[in-house]
mmCIF file with all atom_site columns, C-alpha atoms in Angstrom:
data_model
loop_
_atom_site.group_PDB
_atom_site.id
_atom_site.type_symbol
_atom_site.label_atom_id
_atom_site.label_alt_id
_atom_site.label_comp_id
_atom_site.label_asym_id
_atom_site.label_entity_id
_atom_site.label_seq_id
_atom_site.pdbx_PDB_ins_code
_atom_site.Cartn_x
_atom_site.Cartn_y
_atom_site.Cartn_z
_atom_site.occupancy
_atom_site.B_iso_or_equiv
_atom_site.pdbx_formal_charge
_atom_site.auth_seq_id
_atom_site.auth_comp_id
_atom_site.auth_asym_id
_atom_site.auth_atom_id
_atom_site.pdbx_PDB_model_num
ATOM 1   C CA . UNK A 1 1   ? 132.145 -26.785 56.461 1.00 89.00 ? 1   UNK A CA 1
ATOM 2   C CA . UNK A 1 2   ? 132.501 -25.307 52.654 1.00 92.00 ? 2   UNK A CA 1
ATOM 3   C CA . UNK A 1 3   ? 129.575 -22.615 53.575 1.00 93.00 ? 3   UNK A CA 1
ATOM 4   C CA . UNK A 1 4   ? 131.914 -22.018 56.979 1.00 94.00 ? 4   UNK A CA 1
ATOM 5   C CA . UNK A 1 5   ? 134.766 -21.451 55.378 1.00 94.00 ? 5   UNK A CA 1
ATOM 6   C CA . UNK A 1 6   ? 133.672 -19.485 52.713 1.00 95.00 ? 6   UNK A CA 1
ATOM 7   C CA . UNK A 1 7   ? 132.275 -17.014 55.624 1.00 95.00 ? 7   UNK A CA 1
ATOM 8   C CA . UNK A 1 8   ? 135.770 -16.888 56.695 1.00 95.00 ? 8   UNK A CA 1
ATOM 9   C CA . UNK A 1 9   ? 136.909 -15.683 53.819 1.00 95.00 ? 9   UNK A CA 1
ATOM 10  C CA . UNK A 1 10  ? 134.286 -13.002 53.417 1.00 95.00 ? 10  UNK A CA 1
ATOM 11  C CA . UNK A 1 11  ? 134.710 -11.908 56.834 1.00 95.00 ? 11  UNK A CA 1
ATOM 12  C CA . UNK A 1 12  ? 138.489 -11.797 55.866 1.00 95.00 ? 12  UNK A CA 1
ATOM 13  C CA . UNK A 1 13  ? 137.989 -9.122  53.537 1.00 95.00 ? 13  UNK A CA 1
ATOM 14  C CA . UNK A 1 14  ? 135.325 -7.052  55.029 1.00 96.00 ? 14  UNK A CA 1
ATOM 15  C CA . UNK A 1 15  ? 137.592 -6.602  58.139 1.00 95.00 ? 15  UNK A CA 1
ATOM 16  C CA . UNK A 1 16  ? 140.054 -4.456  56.474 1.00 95.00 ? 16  UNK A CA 1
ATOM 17  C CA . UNK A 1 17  ? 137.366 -2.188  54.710 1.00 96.00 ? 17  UNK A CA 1
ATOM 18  C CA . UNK A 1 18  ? 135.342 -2.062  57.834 1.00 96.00 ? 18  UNK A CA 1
ATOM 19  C CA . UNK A 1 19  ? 138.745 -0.698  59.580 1.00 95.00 ? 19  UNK A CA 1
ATOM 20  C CA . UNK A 1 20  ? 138.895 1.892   56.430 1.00 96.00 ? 20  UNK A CA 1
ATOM 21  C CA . UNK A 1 21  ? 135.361 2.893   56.920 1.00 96.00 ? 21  UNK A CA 1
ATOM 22  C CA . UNK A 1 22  ? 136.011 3.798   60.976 1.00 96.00 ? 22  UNK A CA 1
ATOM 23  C CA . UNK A 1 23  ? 139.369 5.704   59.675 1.00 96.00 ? 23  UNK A CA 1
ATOM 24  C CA . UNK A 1 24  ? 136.901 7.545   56.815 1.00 96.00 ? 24  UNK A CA 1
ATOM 25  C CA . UNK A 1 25  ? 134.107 8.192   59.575 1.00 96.00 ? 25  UNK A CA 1
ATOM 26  C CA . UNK A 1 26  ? 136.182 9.974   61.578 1.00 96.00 ? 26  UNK A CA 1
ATOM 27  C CA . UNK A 1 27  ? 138.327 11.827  58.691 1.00 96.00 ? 27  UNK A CA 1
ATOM 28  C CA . UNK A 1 28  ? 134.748 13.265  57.820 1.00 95.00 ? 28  UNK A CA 1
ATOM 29  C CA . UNK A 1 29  ? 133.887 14.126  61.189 1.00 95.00 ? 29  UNK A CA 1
ATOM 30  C CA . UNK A 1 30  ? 137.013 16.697  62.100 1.00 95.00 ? 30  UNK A CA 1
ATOM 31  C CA . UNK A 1 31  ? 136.262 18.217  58.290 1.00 95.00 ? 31  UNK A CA 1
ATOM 32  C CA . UNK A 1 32  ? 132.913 18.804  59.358 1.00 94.00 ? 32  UNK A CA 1
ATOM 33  C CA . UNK A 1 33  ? 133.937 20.193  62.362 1.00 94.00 ? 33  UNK A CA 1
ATOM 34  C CA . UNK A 1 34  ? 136.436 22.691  60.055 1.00 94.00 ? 34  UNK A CA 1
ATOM 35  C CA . UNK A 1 35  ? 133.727 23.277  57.502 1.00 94.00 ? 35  UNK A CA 1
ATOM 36  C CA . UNK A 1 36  ? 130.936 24.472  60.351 1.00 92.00 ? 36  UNK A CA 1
ATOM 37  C CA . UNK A 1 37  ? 132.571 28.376  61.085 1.00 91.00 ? 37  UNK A CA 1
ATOM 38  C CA . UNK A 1 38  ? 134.012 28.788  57.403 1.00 92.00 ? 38  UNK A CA 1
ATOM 39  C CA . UNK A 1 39  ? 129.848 28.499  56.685 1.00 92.00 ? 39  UNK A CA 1
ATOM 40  C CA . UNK A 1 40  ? 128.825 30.959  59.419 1.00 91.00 ? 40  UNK A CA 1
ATOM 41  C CA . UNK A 1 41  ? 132.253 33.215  58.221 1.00 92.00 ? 41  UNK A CA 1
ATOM 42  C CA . UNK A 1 42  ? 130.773 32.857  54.663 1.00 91.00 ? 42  UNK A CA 1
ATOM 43  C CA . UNK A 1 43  ? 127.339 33.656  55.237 1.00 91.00 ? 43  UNK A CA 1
ATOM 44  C CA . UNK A 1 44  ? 128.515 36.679  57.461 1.00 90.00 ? 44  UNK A CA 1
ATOM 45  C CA . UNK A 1 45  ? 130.176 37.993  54.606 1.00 91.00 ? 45  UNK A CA 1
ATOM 46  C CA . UNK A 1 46  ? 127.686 37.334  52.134 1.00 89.00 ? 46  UNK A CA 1
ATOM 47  C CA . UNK A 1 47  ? 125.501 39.631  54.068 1.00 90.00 ? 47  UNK A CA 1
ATOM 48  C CA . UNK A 1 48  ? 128.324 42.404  54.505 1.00 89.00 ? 48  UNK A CA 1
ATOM 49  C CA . UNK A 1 49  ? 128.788 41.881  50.684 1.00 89.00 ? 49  UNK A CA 1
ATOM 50  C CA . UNK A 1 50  ? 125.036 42.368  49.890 1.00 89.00 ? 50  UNK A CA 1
ATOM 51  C CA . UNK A 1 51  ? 125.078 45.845  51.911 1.00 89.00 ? 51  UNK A CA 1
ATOM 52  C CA . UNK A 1 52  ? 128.052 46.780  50.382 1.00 90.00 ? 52  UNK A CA 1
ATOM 53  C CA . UNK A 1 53  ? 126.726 46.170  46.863 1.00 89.00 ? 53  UNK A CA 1
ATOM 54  C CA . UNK A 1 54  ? 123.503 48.220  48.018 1.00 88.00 ? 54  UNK A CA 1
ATOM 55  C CA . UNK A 1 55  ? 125.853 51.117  48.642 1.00 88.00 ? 55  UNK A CA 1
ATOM 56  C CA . UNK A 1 56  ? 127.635 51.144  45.667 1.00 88.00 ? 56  UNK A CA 1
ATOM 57  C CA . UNK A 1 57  ? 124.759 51.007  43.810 1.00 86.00 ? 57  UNK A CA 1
ATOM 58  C CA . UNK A 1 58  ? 123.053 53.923  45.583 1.00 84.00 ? 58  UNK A CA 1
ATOM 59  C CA . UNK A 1 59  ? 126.420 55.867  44.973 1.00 84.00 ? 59  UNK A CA 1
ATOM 60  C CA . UNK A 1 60  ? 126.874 55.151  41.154 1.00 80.00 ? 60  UNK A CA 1
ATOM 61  C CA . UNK A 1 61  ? 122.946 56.205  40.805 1.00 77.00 ? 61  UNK A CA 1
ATOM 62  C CA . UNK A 1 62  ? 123.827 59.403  41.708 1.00 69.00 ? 62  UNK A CA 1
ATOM 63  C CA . UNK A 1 63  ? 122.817 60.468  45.594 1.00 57.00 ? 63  UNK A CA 1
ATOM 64  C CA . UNK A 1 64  ? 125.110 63.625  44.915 1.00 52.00 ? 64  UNK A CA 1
ATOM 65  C CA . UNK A 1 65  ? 123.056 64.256  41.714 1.00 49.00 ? 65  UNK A CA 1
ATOM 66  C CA . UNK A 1 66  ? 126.261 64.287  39.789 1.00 48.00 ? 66  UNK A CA 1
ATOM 67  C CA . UNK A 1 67  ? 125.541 63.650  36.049 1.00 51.00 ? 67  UNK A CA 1
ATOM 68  C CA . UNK A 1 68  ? 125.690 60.093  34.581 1.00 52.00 ? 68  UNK A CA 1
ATOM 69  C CA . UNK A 1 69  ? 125.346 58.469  38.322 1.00 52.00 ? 69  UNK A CA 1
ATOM 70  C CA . UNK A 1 70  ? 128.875 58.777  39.181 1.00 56.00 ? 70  UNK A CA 1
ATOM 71  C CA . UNK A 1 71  ? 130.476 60.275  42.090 1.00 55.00 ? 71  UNK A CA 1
ATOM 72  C CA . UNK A 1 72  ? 132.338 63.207  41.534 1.00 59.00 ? 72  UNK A CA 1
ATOM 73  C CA . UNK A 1 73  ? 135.053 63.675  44.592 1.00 63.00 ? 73  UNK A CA 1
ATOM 74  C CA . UNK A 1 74  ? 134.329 67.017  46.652 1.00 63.00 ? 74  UNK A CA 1
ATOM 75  C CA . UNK A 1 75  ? 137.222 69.161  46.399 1.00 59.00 ? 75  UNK A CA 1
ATOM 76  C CA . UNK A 1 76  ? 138.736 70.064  50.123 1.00 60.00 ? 76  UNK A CA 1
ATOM 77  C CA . UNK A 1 77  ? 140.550 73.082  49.930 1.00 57.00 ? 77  UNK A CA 1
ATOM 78  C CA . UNK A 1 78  ? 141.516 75.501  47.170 1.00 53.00 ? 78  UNK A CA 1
ATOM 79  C CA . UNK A 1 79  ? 142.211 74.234  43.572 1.00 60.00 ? 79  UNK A CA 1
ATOM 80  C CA . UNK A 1 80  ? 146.358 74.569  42.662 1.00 60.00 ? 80  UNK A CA 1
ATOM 81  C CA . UNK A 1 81  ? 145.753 77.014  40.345 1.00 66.00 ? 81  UNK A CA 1
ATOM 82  C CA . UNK A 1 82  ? 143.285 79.290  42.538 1.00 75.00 ? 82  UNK A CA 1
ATOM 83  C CA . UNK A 1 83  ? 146.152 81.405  44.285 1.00 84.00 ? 83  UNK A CA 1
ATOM 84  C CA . UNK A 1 84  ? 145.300 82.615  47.869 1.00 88.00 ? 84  UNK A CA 1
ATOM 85  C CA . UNK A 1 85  ? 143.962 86.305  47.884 1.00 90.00 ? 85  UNK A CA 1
ATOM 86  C CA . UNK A 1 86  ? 146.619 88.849  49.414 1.00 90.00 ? 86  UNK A CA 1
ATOM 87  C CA . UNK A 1 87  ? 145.612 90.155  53.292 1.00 90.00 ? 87  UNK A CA 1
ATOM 88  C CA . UNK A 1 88  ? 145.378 93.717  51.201 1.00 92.00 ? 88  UNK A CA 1
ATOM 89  C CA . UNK A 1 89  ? 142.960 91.745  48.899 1.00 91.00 ? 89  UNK A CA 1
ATOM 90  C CA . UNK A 1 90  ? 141.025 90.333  51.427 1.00 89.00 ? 90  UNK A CA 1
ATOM 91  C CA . UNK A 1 91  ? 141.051 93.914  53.732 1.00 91.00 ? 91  UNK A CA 1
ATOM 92  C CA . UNK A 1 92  ? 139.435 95.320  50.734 1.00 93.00 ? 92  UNK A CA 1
ATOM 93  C CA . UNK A 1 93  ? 136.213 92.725  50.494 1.00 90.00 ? 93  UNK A CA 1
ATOM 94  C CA . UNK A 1 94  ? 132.473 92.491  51.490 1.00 89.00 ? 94  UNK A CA 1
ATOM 95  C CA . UNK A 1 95  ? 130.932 89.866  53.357 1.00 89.00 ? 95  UNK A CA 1
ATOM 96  C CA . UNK A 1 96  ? 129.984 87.957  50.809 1.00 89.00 ? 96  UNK A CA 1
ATOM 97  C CA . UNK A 1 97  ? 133.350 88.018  49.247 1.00 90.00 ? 97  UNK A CA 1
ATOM 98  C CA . UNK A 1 98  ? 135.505 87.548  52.533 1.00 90.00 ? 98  UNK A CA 1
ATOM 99  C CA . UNK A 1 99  ? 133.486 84.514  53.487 1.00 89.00 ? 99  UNK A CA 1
ATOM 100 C CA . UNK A 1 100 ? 133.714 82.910  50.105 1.00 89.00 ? 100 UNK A CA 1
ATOM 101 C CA . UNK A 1 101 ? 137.508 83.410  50.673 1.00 89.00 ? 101 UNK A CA 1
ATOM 102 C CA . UNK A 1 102 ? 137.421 82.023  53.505 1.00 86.00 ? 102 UNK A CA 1
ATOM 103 C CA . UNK A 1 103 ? 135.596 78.955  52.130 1.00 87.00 ? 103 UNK A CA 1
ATOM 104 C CA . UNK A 1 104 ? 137.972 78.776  49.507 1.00 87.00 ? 104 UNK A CA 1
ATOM 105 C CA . UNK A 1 105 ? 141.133 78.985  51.360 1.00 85.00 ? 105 UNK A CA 1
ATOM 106 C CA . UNK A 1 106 ? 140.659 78.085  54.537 1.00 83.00 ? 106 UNK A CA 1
ATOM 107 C CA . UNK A 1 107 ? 143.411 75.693  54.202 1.00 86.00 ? 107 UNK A CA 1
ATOM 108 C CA . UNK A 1 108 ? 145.570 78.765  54.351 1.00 87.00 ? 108 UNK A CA 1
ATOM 109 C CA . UNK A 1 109 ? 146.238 80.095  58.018 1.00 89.00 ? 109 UNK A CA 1
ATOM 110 C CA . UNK A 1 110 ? 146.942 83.657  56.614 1.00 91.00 ? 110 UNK A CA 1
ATOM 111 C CA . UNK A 1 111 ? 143.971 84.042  54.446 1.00 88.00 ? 111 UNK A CA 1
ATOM 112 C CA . UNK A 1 112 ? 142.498 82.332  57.201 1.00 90.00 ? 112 UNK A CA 1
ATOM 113 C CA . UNK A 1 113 ? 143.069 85.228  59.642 1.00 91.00 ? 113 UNK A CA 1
ATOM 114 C CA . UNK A 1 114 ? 142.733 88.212  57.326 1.00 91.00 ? 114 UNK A CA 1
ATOM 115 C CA . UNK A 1 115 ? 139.101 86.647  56.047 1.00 90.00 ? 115 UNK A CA 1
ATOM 116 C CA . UNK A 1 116 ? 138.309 86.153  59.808 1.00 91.00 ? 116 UNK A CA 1
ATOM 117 C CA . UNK A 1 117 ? 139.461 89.497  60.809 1.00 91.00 ? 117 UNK A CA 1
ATOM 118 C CA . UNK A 1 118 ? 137.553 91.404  57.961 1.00 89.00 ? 118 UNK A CA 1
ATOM 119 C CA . UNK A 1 119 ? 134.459 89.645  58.791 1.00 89.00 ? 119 UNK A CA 1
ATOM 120 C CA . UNK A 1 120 ? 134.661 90.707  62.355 1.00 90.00 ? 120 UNK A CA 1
ATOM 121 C CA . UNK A 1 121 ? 135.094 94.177  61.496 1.00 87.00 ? 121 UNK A CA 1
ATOM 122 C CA . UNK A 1 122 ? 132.515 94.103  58.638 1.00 86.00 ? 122 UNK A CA 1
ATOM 123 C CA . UNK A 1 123 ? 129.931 92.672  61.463 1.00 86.00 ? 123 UNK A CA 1
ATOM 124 C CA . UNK A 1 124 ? 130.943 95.015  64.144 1.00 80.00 ? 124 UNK A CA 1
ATOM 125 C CA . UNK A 1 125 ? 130.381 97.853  61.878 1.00 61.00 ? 125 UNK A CA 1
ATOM 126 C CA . UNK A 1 126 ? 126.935 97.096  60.989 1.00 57.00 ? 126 UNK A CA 1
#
């Protein structure tokens, strides 16, 4: 009767700790469920990073040859202080310098033209 009542006891306290358990169990299982795609989203980007980082680093070692492996930005356009050439300027050039205006100042619609038009004479004269 002691030994049976001492089981009764024991069983007393396991029941509430058993119930915690179950309520831990299943706690565990919907994190799991959360953690699953934030591991596939974090290996995904742990890829995209490593590619990334393989880019930069071909960049900075110089690809464009630029000195010190840095990348210089390409200049689009003319330079502020490089004014357009005048269309009296540009009537007055070679190939060589009408298409260098052109590359220069392309940007421009009226150098544009004028180089355009002076290479299309130059070429039908020839």
């Amino acid at each position: 009767a002691e030994l049976r009542a001492e089981n009764e006891r024991v069983q007393a306290q396991v029941a509430p700790l058993q119930t915690e358990v179950a309520e831990l169990r299943t706690e565990n299982s919907r994190l799991q469920a959360q953690l699953a795609p934030l591991q596939a989203q974090l290996a995904a980007q742990g890829a995209e990073n490593s590619q990334l980082r393989s880019r930069m680093v071909a960049l900075e070692a110089g690809e464009g040859g630029e000195e010190g492996g840095r990348r210089v930005r390409q200049r689009v356009g003319a330079a502020p202080h490089d004014a357009p050439p005048s269309d009296a300027e540009v009537r007055a050039m070679g190939v060589a310098a009408a298409a260098a205006a052109l590359r220069a100042h392309g940007s421009v619609s009226r150098v544009a033209l004028a180089a355009c038009g002076r290479l299309a004479d130059l070429c039908k004269d020839e």
